[in-house]
Amino acid sequence: MGWRAIFWVLAGIGVVGLVFAALRLPETLRPDYRQPLHLGSVVGRFGELLKHRLFMGYALTSTFQFAALMSWLSGSPFAFIQGYGISPRAFGLIFAGAIVLFTGCNLMNARFAPVFGSSKILRHAVIVPIVFGPAGLVLALIERQTGAIGLWPFLLFIVPHVAMMALVVPNATALALQRYPHMAGTASSLMGVLQYGVGSLFGVGSLFGVAVGQAFDGTMVPLTAALAVAGTLCFASHRLLVGRADG
């Protein structure tokens, strides 16, 4: 269908989402929590949230895991297609396999979050990025020196790391919003700003994606380095800023 079909599909999804939101999604915020939509009040509420250590802990935990996803999206086509010479069709199959795991993690989170709680799941989920990210980088450095690793072992480190997006981001977001019900919309919006940003120059997640694409050198090192940094910062944000406060 050609690359332009991507944008037609996205436009269609956007229209469907807008229609369903308008027709089937009523306002749920209590009237006494509602505030006028003025730029000054929005900026003021952003400033208030930025001062809250717990909120920033959840927001940055989510943001750096999102950065891992952006690194995967930006770096994996270069690393797999150009670096290893696999066909675009084969890359599509690998990408589809990652999506299957991602979907499985989403379903698992929906099933077990009511049982174990978002806090416990988040505490354990952030361990995966801190272990698998640096381990993948070590593997890439070994391969750059020896050329003896090959593509497939990297998938065992990269795909589970990226799949933790399905466990980290929803639970971090839910926990952040639960603690600020009087401005849940502002909290959600600020978390989005930190993740995506105003274009790639200001979004933490987007910056990771841009850096990986620009730094590609024909090896897995740029991609795995970005994943290692993102995984380390994700874990550190949770442990240092949230700690046991979410328990």
XYZ file of N, CA and C in Angstrom:
741
model
N 0.816 -1.227 0.000
C 0.000 0.000 0.000
C 0.845 1.271 0.000
N 2.168 1.118 0.199
C 3.029 2.299 0.179
C 3.126 2.957 1.543
N 4.200 3.733 1.726
C 4.441 4.319 3.042
C 3.408 5.375 3.427
N 2.750 5.998 2.447
C 1.742 7.003 2.771
C 0.530 6.392 3.468
N 0.318 5.077 3.268
C -0.817 4.410 3.915
C -0.711 4.477 5.437
N 0.517 4.564 5.948
C 0.708 4.677 7.396
C -0.065 5.867 7.944
N 0.035 7.000 7.242
C -0.579 8.223 7.741
C -2.091 8.230 7.527
N -2.559 7.576 6.457
C -4.003 7.440 6.268
C -4.600 6.580 7.381
N -3.914 5.508 7.749
C -4.405 4.656 8.831
C -4.416 5.423 10.150
N -3.352 6.153 10.426
C -3.299 6.940 11.659
C -4.407 7.990 11.698
N -4.648 8.625 10.556
C -5.717 9.624 10.497
C -7.067 8.972 10.773
N -7.287 7.783 10.199
C -8.548 7.084 10.438
C -8.732 6.700 11.888
N -7.662 6.204 12.509
C -7.730 5.853 13.926
C -8.031 7.082 14.768
N -7.423 8.208 14.413
C -7.666 9.445 15.147
C -9.116 9.891 15.060
N -9.699 9.784 13.879
C -11.105 10.171 13.703
C -12.013 9.252 14.510
N -11.768 7.942 14.437
C -12.587 6.992 15.198
C -12.466 7.261 16.699
N -11.244 7.491 17.170
C -11.052 7.782 18.590
C -11.768 9.051 19.017
N -11.718 10.074 18.180
C -12.384 11.337 18.496
C -13.894 11.155 18.578
N -14.452 10.409 17.632
C -15.904 10.184 17.622
C -16.338 9.412 18.868
N -15.615 8.342 19.198
C -15.982 7.552 20.373
C -15.837 8.368 21.650
N -14.780 9.187 21.739
C -14.600 10.020 22.931
C -15.746 11.020 23.068
N -16.165 11.592 21.952
C -17.233 12.590 21.986
C -18.580 11.974 22.340
N -18.825 10.754 21.861
C -20.151 10.154 22.022
C -20.274 9.244 23.241
N -19.171 8.598 23.653
C -19.273 7.538 24.655
C -18.412 7.761 25.892
N -17.718 8.871 25.976
C -16.815 9.078 27.114
C -17.238 10.329 27.879
N -18.089 10.187 28.873
C -18.560 11.359 29.620
C -17.487 11.894 30.558
N -17.664 13.108 31.004
C -16.760 13.715 31.976
C -16.912 12.991 33.317
N -15.782 12.579 33.908
C -15.818 11.862 35.190
C -15.220 12.671 36.338
N -14.588 13.790 36.048
C -13.960 14.586 37.100
C -15.036 15.279 37.936
N -14.894 15.170 39.248
C -15.862 15.807 40.144
C -15.928 17.303 39.874
N -17.124 17.888 39.940
C -17.258 19.325 39.637
C -16.365 20.209 40.484
N -16.155 19.837 41.766
C -15.335 20.687 42.621
C -13.851 20.595 42.291
N -13.443 19.622 41.446
C -12.054 19.515 41.015
C -11.814 20.235 39.683
N -12.857 20.628 38.995
C -12.696 21.212 37.665
C -12.183 22.640 37.757
N -11.304 22.978 36.833
C -10.682 24.296 36.819
C -10.754 24.871 35.407
N -10.749 26.200 35.313
C -10.845 26.814 33.985
C -9.596 26.537 33.147
N -9.789 26.462 31.850
C -8.680 26.197 30.940
C -8.025 27.508 30.543
N -7.143 27.977 31.418
C -6.368 29.188 31.155
C -4.885 28.821 31.176
N -4.122 29.423 30.284
C -2.703 29.095 30.198
C -1.997 29.309 31.533
N -2.298 30.411 32.189
C -1.636 30.697 33.456
C -1.912 29.644 34.503
N -3.168 29.184 34.606
C -3.503 28.174 35.604
C -2.880 26.829 35.255
N -2.805 26.516 33.951
C -2.175 25.257 33.541
C -0.701 25.266 33.905
N 0.000 26.352 33.584
C 1.424 26.455 33.901
C 1.641 26.394 35.414
N 0.745 27.042 36.163
C 0.860 27.022 37.612
C 0.720 25.617 38.177
N -0.224 24.844 37.634
C -0.407 23.469 38.107
C 0.774 22.588 37.692
N 1.316 22.849 36.498
C 2.535 22.136 36.090
C 3.654 22.392 37.106
N 3.826 23.650 37.470
C 4.872 24.004 38.425
C 4.666 23.333 39.768
N 3.409 23.234 40.195
C 3.109 22.570 41.460
C 3.491 21.099 41.420
N 3.159 20.436 40.311
C 3.482 19.014 40.189
C 4.987 18.778 40.104
N 5.697 19.658 39.414
C 7.139 19.502 39.258
C 7.869 19.559 40.602
N 7.234 20.115 41.609
C 7.851 20.208 42.928
C 7.585 18.969 43.772
N 6.705 18.095 43.314
C 6.345 16.910 44.092
C 7.297 15.771 43.739
N 8.052 15.353 44.715
C 9.043 14.290 44.480
C 8.379 12.995 44.017
N 7.277 12.626 44.634
C 6.622 11.372 44.294
C 6.090 11.399 42.863
N 5.465 12.506 42.502
C 4.963 12.604 41.128
C 6.107 12.516 40.131
N 7.192 13.234 40.389
C 8.320 13.220 39.462
C 8.950 11.832 39.400
N 8.889 11.104 40.517
C 9.394 9.735 40.491
C 8.617 8.868 39.525
N 7.300 8.923 39.624
C 6.466 8.156 38.700
C 6.629 8.650 37.272
N 6.653 9.967 37.111
C 6.736 10.543 35.764
C 8.047 10.172 35.077
N 9.163 10.260 35.797
C 10.452 9.951 35.188
C 10.637 8.446 34.990
N 10.098 7.640 35.899
C 10.135 6.188 35.691
C 9.445 5.839 34.378
N 8.279 6.414 34.182
C 7.529 6.185 32.943
C 8.258 6.762 31.737
N 8.806 7.951 31.887
C 9.464 8.638 30.774
C 10.674 7.873 30.264
N 11.502 7.370 31.167
C 12.715 6.687 30.717
C 12.414 5.301 30.150
N 11.335 4.668 30.607
C 10.944 3.425 29.955
C 10.382 3.725 28.565
N 9.681 4.834 28.442
C 9.217 5.269 27.126
C 10.405 5.577 26.221
N 11.472 6.128 26.799
C 12.686 6.412 26.025
C 13.282 5.127 25.457
N 13.170 4.035 26.217
C 13.647 2.747 25.699
C 12.845 2.332 24.472
N 11.537 2.543 24.527
C 10.698 2.216 23.365
C 11.083 3.068 22.167
N 11.297 4.361 22.380
C 11.677 5.245 21.276
C 13.030 4.850 20.703
N 13.926 4.402 21.557
C 15.231 3.936 21.082
C 15.069 2.707 20.197
N 14.208 1.799 20.616
C 13.935 0.590 19.823
C 13.327 0.955 18.474
N 12.340 1.844 18.491
C 11.674 2.228 17.247
C 12.634 2.904 16.279
N 13.520 3.738 16.811
C 14.439 4.488 15.943
C 15.657 3.672 15.534
N 16.153 2.841 16.455
C 17.425 2.176 16.202
C 17.342 0.794 15.600
N 16.258 0.072 15.873
C 16.206 -1.312 15.404
C 16.186 -1.457 13.883
N 15.511 -0.589 13.113
C 15.597 -0.753 11.649
C 17.018 -0.610 11.122
N 17.769 0.374 11.649
C 19.157 0.550 11.228
C 19.993 -0.668 11.615
N 19.872 -1.076 12.891
C 20.714 -2.159 13.396
C 20.405 -3.477 12.702
N 19.141 -3.766 12.460
C 18.775 -5.067 11.915
C 18.886 -5.122 10.394
N 18.380 -4.093 9.724
C 18.349 -4.117 8.256
C 19.706 -3.732 7.672
N 20.264 -2.613 8.148
C 21.554 -2.173 7.616
C 22.716 -2.918 8.264
N 22.659 -3.072 9.583
C 23.777 -3.703 10.271
C 23.900 -5.194 9.996
N 22.760 -5.902 9.984
C 22.787 -7.353 9.804
C 22.289 -7.795 8.434
N 21.774 -6.861 7.661
C 21.385 -7.185 6.289
C 20.133 -8.019 6.152
N 19.284 -8.048 7.168
C 18.046 -8.800 7.019
C 17.068 -8.008 6.151
N 16.115 -8.674 5.555
C 15.171 -8.017 4.666
C 14.139 -7.232 5.475
N 13.554 -6.190 4.867
C 12.479 -5.467 5.559
C 11.335 -6.389 5.974
N 11.021 -7.398 5.162
C 9.950 -8.325 5.525
C 10.315 -9.121 6.782
N 11.566 -9.583 6.858
C 12.005 -10.323 8.042
C 11.990 -9.417 9.273
N 12.397 -8.163 9.075
C 12.346 -7.222 10.195
C 10.906 -7.028 10.658
N 9.979 -6.966 9.704
C 8.578 -6.832 10.072
C 8.100 -7.992 10.918
N 8.568 -9.199 10.624
C 8.184 -10.360 11.414
C 8.774 -10.283 12.831
N 10.034 -9.836 12.921
C 10.651 -9.663 14.239
C 9.873 -8.626 15.048
N 9.532 -7.534 14.380
C 8.802 -6.460 15.045
C 7.429 -6.961 15.497
N 6.781 -7.763 14.646
C 5.479 -8.322 15.009
C 5.597 -9.238 16.223
N 6.683 -10.021 16.286
C 6.898 -10.875 17.446
C 7.046 -10.070 18.725
N 7.743 -8.936 18.618
C 7.881 -8.066 19.790
C 6.528 -7.509 20.218
N 5.689 -7.189 19.252
C 4.360 -6.671 19.561
C 3.516 -7.732 20.265
N 3.684 -8.987 19.862
C 2.953 -10.073 20.522
C 3.331 -10.145 22.009
N 4.631 -10.063 22.286
C 5.075 -10.074 23.680
C 4.562 -8.851 24.420
N 4.610 -7.710 23.762
C 4.117 -6.462 24.349
C 2.640 -6.598 24.711
N 1.859 -7.157 23.792
C 0.434 -7.357 24.032
C 0.210 -8.331 25.185
N 1.019 -9.397 25.229
C 0.901 -10.348 26.322
C 1.158 -9.702 27.670
N 2.146 -8.816 27.728
C 2.436 -8.102 28.979
C 1.276 -7.177 29.359
N 0.655 -6.545 28.357
C -0.516 -5.713 28.632
C -1.637 -6.529 29.256
N -1.907 -7.687 28.670
C -2.973 -8.548 29.180
C -2.638 -9.057 30.580
N -1.363 -9.391 30.786
C -0.928 -9.856 32.102
C -1.100 -8.752 33.143
N -0.776 -7.532 32.767
C -0.928 -6.411 33.690
C -2.397 -6.203 34.056
N -3.275 -6.283 33.051
C -4.706 -6.123 33.313
C -5.227 -7.226 34.235
N -4.651 -8.410 34.096
C -5.108 -9.547 34.906
C -4.589 -9.471 36.338
N -3.334 -9.079 36.517
C -2.712 -9.188 37.829
C -2.664 -7.885 38.627
N -2.858 -6.732 37.978
C -2.842 -5.470 38.725
C -3.910 -5.433 39.813
N -5.140 -5.909 39.562
C -6.126 -5.924 40.651
C -5.771 -6.906 41.763
N -4.947 -7.902 41.452
C -4.596 -8.924 42.445
C -3.421 -8.472 43.312
N -2.344 -8.035 42.659
C -1.124 -7.686 43.387
C -0.977 -6.186 43.630
N -1.670 -5.379 42.843
C -1.557 -3.938 42.984
C -0.516 -3.359 42.050
N -0.761 -2.143 41.586
C 0.156 -1.496 40.651
C 1.525 -1.237 41.257
N 1.550 -0.935 42.542
C 2.826 -0.617 43.197
C 3.790 -1.790 43.160
N 3.285 -2.969 43.506
C 4.147 -4.150 43.548
C 4.610 -4.524 42.149
N 3.715 -4.465 41.182
C 4.096 -4.789 39.807
C 5.160 -3.815 39.306
N 4.979 -2.539 39.599
C 5.949 -1.538 39.141
C 7.311 -1.760 39.781
N 7.332 -2.070 41.072
C 8.611 -2.288 41.756
C 9.406 -3.417 41.121
N 8.714 -4.465 40.690
C 9.401 -5.590 40.074
C 9.680 -5.349 38.597
N 8.797 -4.641 37.919
C 8.964 -4.428 36.475
C 10.206 -3.605 36.156
N 10.555 -2.632 36.993
C 11.701 -1.783 36.694
C 13.031 -2.520 36.856
N 13.007 -3.712 37.414
C 14.237 -4.492 37.539
C 14.697 -5.001 36.170
N 13.739 -5.303 35.298
C 14.085 -5.834 33.974
C 14.943 -4.852 33.183
N 14.583 -3.568 33.064
C 15.431 -2.638 32.307
C 16.839 -2.480 32.877
N 16.980 -2.460 34.215
C 18.304 -2.250 34.805
C 19.203 -3.464 34.600
N 18.623 -4.649 34.419
C 19.413 -5.863 34.181
C 19.654 -6.071 32.690
N 18.591 -6.036 31.902
C 18.692 -6.374 30.485
C 19.340 -5.267 29.663
N 19.166 -4.004 30.066
C 19.772 -2.910 29.307
C 21.295 -2.963 29.310
N 21.936 -2.879 30.475
C 23.402 -2.982 30.513
C 23.926 -4.312 29.975
N 23.200 -5.406 30.209
C 23.658 -6.701 29.693
C 23.704 -6.698 28.167
N 22.711 -6.092 27.544
C 22.717 -5.983 26.086
C 23.875 -5.145 25.577
N 24.204 -4.072 26.305
C 25.333 -3.237 25.907
C 26.647 -4.000 26.003
N 26.826 -4.763 27.065
C 28.039 -5.585 27.198
C 28.144 -6.550 26.023
N 27.035 -7.162 25.662
C 27.015 -8.089 24.530
C 27.405 -7.376 23.233
N 26.900 -6.154 23.057
C 27.213 -5.401 21.843
C 28.689 -5.015 21.772
N 29.265 -4.658 22.905
C 30.684 -4.305 22.926
C 31.552 -5.522 22.615
N 31.132 -6.679 23.126
C 31.867 -7.908 22.811
C 31.778 -8.211 21.326
N 30.581 -8.042 20.768
C 30.423 -8.342 19.348
C 31.220 -7.374 18.473
N 31.284 -6.113 18.877
C 32.035 -5.147 18.070
C 33.514 -5.518 18.015
N 34.009 -6.138 19.074
C 35.412 -6.532 19.088
C 35.654 -7.885 18.416
N 34.675 -8.792 18.527
C 34.908 -10.159 18.051
C 34.063 -10.545 16.848
N 32.903 -9.885 16.671
C 31.999 -10.254 15.587
C 31.397 -11.626 15.748
N 31.339 -12.134 16.991
C 30.971 -13.536 17.204
C 29.588 -13.744 17.805
N 28.799 -12.696 17.937
C 27.515 -12.852 18.628
C 26.367 -13.115 17.646
N 26.187 -12.242 16.684
C 25.056 -12.385 15.768
C 23.812 -11.694 16.285
N 22.792 -11.631 15.443
C 21.594 -10.862 15.756
C 20.730 -11.476 16.843
N 20.431 -12.759 16.745
C 19.369 -13.338 17.553
C 19.587 -13.267 19.054
N 20.800 -13.440 19.584
C 20.950 -13.301 21.038
C 20.533 -11.927 21.572
N 20.680 -10.893 20.737
C 20.303 -9.555 21.205
C 18.809 -9.453 21.475
N 18.024 -10.195 20.711
C 16.575 -10.126 20.902
C 16.171 -10.593 22.293
N 16.943 -11.515 22.868
C 16.635 -12.023 24.205
C 16.803 -10.948 25.275
N 17.609 -9.923 24.966
C 17.812 -8.833 25.914
C 16.951 -7.616 25.580
N 16.823 -7.313 24.302
C 16.161 -6.077 23.898
C 14.643 -6.178 23.996
N 14.083 -7.257 23.471
C 12.617 -7.355 23.394
C 11.965 -7.380 24.785
N 12.446 -8.196 25.745
C 11.830 -8.128 27.085
C 11.986 -6.758 27.739
N 13.130 -6.117 27.496
C 13.340 -4.780 28.035
C 12.268 -3.827 27.525
N 12.083 -3.791 26.218
C 11.103 -2.870 25.621
C 9.679 -3.257 26.013
N 9.421 -4.559 26.144
C 8.078 -5.024 26.494
C 7.652 -4.565 27.884
N 8.601 -4.215 28.745
C 8.255 -3.719 30.072
C 7.510 -2.399 30.019
N 7.506 -1.769 28.845
C 6.676 -0.580 28.642
C 5.235 -0.880 29.060
N 4.765 -2.095 28.781
C 3.378 -2.464 29.066
C 3.113 -2.618 30.552
N 4.157 -2.775 31.355
C 3.995 -2.903 32.800
C 4.381 -1.628 33.539
N 5.416 -0.957 33.059
C 5.923 0.220 33.762
C 5.033 1.437 33.553
N 4.763 1.772 32.297
C 4.071 3.031 32.011
C 2.636 3.057 32.543
N 1.805 2.025 32.290
C 0.439 2.104 32.818
C 0.375 2.180 34.343
N 1.221 1.410 35.012
C 1.177 1.410 36.471
C 1.738 2.694 37.061
N 2.819 3.206 36.488
C 3.362 4.484 36.967
C 2.353 5.602 36.759
N 1.682 5.593 35.611
C 0.683 6.621 35.328
C -0.498 6.513 36.291
N -0.986 5.292 36.491
C -2.119 5.099 37.392
C -1.794 5.558 38.811
N -0.604 5.221 39.287
C -0.216 5.604 40.641
C -0.069 7.114 40.769
N 0.462 7.749 39.732
C 0.601 9.204 39.763
C -0.760 9.880 39.793
N -1.689 9.410 38.977
C -3.004 10.046 38.899
C -3.824 9.804 40.157
N -3.652 8.626 40.778
C -4.394 8.333 42.010
C -4.047 9.317 43.120
N -2.818 9.797 43.126
C -2.370 10.667 44.212
C -2.680 12.137 43.960
N -3.125 12.452 42.759
C -3.466 13.839 42.442
C -4.817 13.889 41.741
N -5.875 13.394 42.397
C -7.185 13.353 41.741
C -7.751 14.729 41.435
N -7.334 15.741 42.197
C -7.875 17.086 41.985
C -7.311 17.734 40.727
N -6.240 17.165 40.168
C -5.721 17.673 38.892
C -5.149 16.514 38.079
N -5.968 15.486 37.954
C -5.531 14.282 37.239
C -5.229 14.577 35.779
N -6.047 15.432 35.162
C -5.805 15.784 33.764
C -4.473 16.500 33.584
N -4.158 17.403 34.501
C -2.881 18.112 34.439
C -1.720 17.144 34.626
N -1.867 16.220 35.582
C -0.808 15.246 35.835
C -0.580 14.362 34.605
N -1.659 13.897 33.996
C -1.544 13.067 32.792
C -0.893 13.834 31.662
N -1.301 15.089 31.514
C -0.747 15.921 30.451
C 0.741 16.191 30.652
N 1.149 16.456 31.895
C 2.562 16.722 32.166
C 3.403 15.478 31.911
N 2.879 14.308 32.246
C 3.606 13.076 31.958
C 3.771 12.896 30.448
N 2.749 13.276 29.694
C 2.865 13.222 28.241
C 3.893 14.191 27.700
N 3.946 15.378 28.296
C 4.935 16.366 27.869
C 6.349 15.838 28.096
N 6.565 15.222 29.254
C 7.892 14.693 29.560
C 8.269 13.561 28.608
N 7.285 12.749 28.219
C 7.570 11.616 27.344
C 7.786 12.060 25.900
N 6.803 12.756 25.357
C 6.865 13.122 23.939
C 7.535 14.477 23.748
N 7.150 15.440 24.576
C 7.696 16.770 24.481
C 7.132 17.546 23.319
N 7.528 18.795 23.263
C 7.137 19.660 22.162
C 8.110 19.409 21.028
N 7.853 18.347 20.273
C 8.804 17.957 19.246
C 9.983 17.227 19.859
N 10.916 16.823 19.033
C 12.020 15.991 19.499
C 13.050 16.772 20.308
N 13.016 18.090 20.284
C 14.039 18.847 20.991
C 13.796 18.879 22.494
N 12.529 18.702 22.918
C 12.231 18.844 24.327
C 11.743 17.563 24.981
N 11.360 16.583 24.198
C 10.862 15.351 24.779
C 11.992 14.400 25.122
N 12.046 13.937 26.367
C 13.109 13.028 26.789
C 13.100 11.765 25.941
N 11.924 11.171 25.802
C 11.832 9.948 25.015
C 12.239 10.166 23.580
N 11.784 11.269 23.002
C 12.117 11.550 21.615
C 13.607 11.790 21.430
N 14.230 12.429 22.414
C 15.669 12.681 22.319
C 16.452 11.382 22.212
N 16.043 10.374 22.958
C 16.716 9.086 22.880
C 16.604 8.521 21.469
N 15.405 8.605 20.898
C 15.206 8.075 19.553
C 16.059 8.783 18.527
N 16.118 10.105 18.610
C 16.932 10.885 17.676
C 18.408 10.532 17.833
N 18.871 10.432 19.078
C 20.285 10.136 19.327
C 20.686 8.791 18.753
N 19.822 7.779 18.909
C 20.147 6.451 18.399
C 20.247 6.474 16.878
N 19.311 7.148 16.225
C 19.339 7.213 14.769
C 20.577 7.920 14.244
N 20.981 8.999 14.912
C 22.138 9.769 14.458
C 23.458 9.076 14.760
N 23.475 8.259 15.809
C 24.734 7.642 16.244
C 24.994 6.290 15.608
N 24.102 5.801 14.749
C 24.269 4.460 14.193
C 25.613 4.326 13.490
N 26.380 3.269 13.842
C 27.716 3.056 13.287
C 27.867 1.670 12.660
N 26.730 1.027 12.379
C 26.783 -0.302 11.790
C 26.819 -1.421 12.797
N 26.807 -1.080 14.091
C 26.816 -2.106 15.149
C 25.602 -1.924 16.049
N 25.475 -2.814 17.010
C 24.387 -2.733 17.972
C 24.691 -1.801 19.136
N 25.888 -1.225 19.162
C 26.297 -0.432 20.322
C 25.408 0.787 20.549
N 25.107 1.627 19.538
C 24.258 2.796 19.826
C 22.893 2.424 20.396
N 22.253 1.425 19.809
C 20.936 1.027 20.294
C 21.005 0.480 21.714
N 21.926 -0.434 21.967
C 22.009 -1.031 23.297
C 22.509 -0.028 24.339
N 23.341 0.936 23.922
C 23.777 1.969 24.865
C 22.596 2.823 25.305
N 21.750 3.193 24.343
C 20.571 3.978 24.689
C 19.646 3.188 25.606
N 19.467 1.902 25.328
C 18.623 1.075 26.171
C 19.216 0.921 27.573
N 20.534 0.809 27.646
C 21.193 0.683 28.953
C 20.998 1.950 29.781
N 21.176 3.111 29.145
C 20.997 4.382 29.857
C 19.545 4.553 30.280
N 18.622 4.275 29.355
C 17.201 4.420 29.671
C 16.794 3.471 30.794
N 17.267 2.230 30.738
C 16.922 1.257 31.767
C 17.469 1.636 33.131
N 18.696 2.132 33.140
C 19.311 2.549 34.409
C 18.568 3.726 35.012
N 18.221 4.717 34.188
C 17.524 5.900 34.684
C 16.092 5.576 35.094
N 15.470 4.639 34.410
C 14.129 4.202 34.796
C 14.152 3.604 36.200
N 15.071 2.688 36.421
C 15.193 2.041 37.729
C 15.561 3.056 38.806
N 16.540 3.923 38.501
C 16.991 4.901 39.484
C 15.884 5.881 39.844
N 15.088 6.310 38.848
C 13.997 7.246 39.120
C 12.999 6.646 40.096
N 12.717 5.365 39.912
C 11.752 4.725 40.816
C 12.338 4.531 42.206
N 13.525 3.978 42.279
C 14.087 3.655 43.592
C 14.470 4.900 44.389
N 14.972 5.939 43.717
C 15.448 7.124 44.437
C 14.323 8.106 44.769
N 13.350 8.239 43.865
C 12.304 9.236 44.069
C 11.019 8.652 44.639
N 10.715 7.419 44.282
C 9.518 6.781 44.801
C 9.845 5.905 46.004
N 10.844 5.017 45.814
C 11.259 4.150 46.911
C 10.126 3.271 47.381
N 9.917 3.235 48.677
C 8.849 2.423 49.264
C 7.567 3.230 49.500
N 7.558 4.463 49.017
C 6.370 5.300 49.230
C 5.156 4.766 48.514
N 5.385 3.952 47.453
C 4.260 3.400 46.707
C 3.772 2.096 47.309
N 4.363 1.658 48.388
C 3.927 0.418 49.008
C 2.886 0.661 50.079
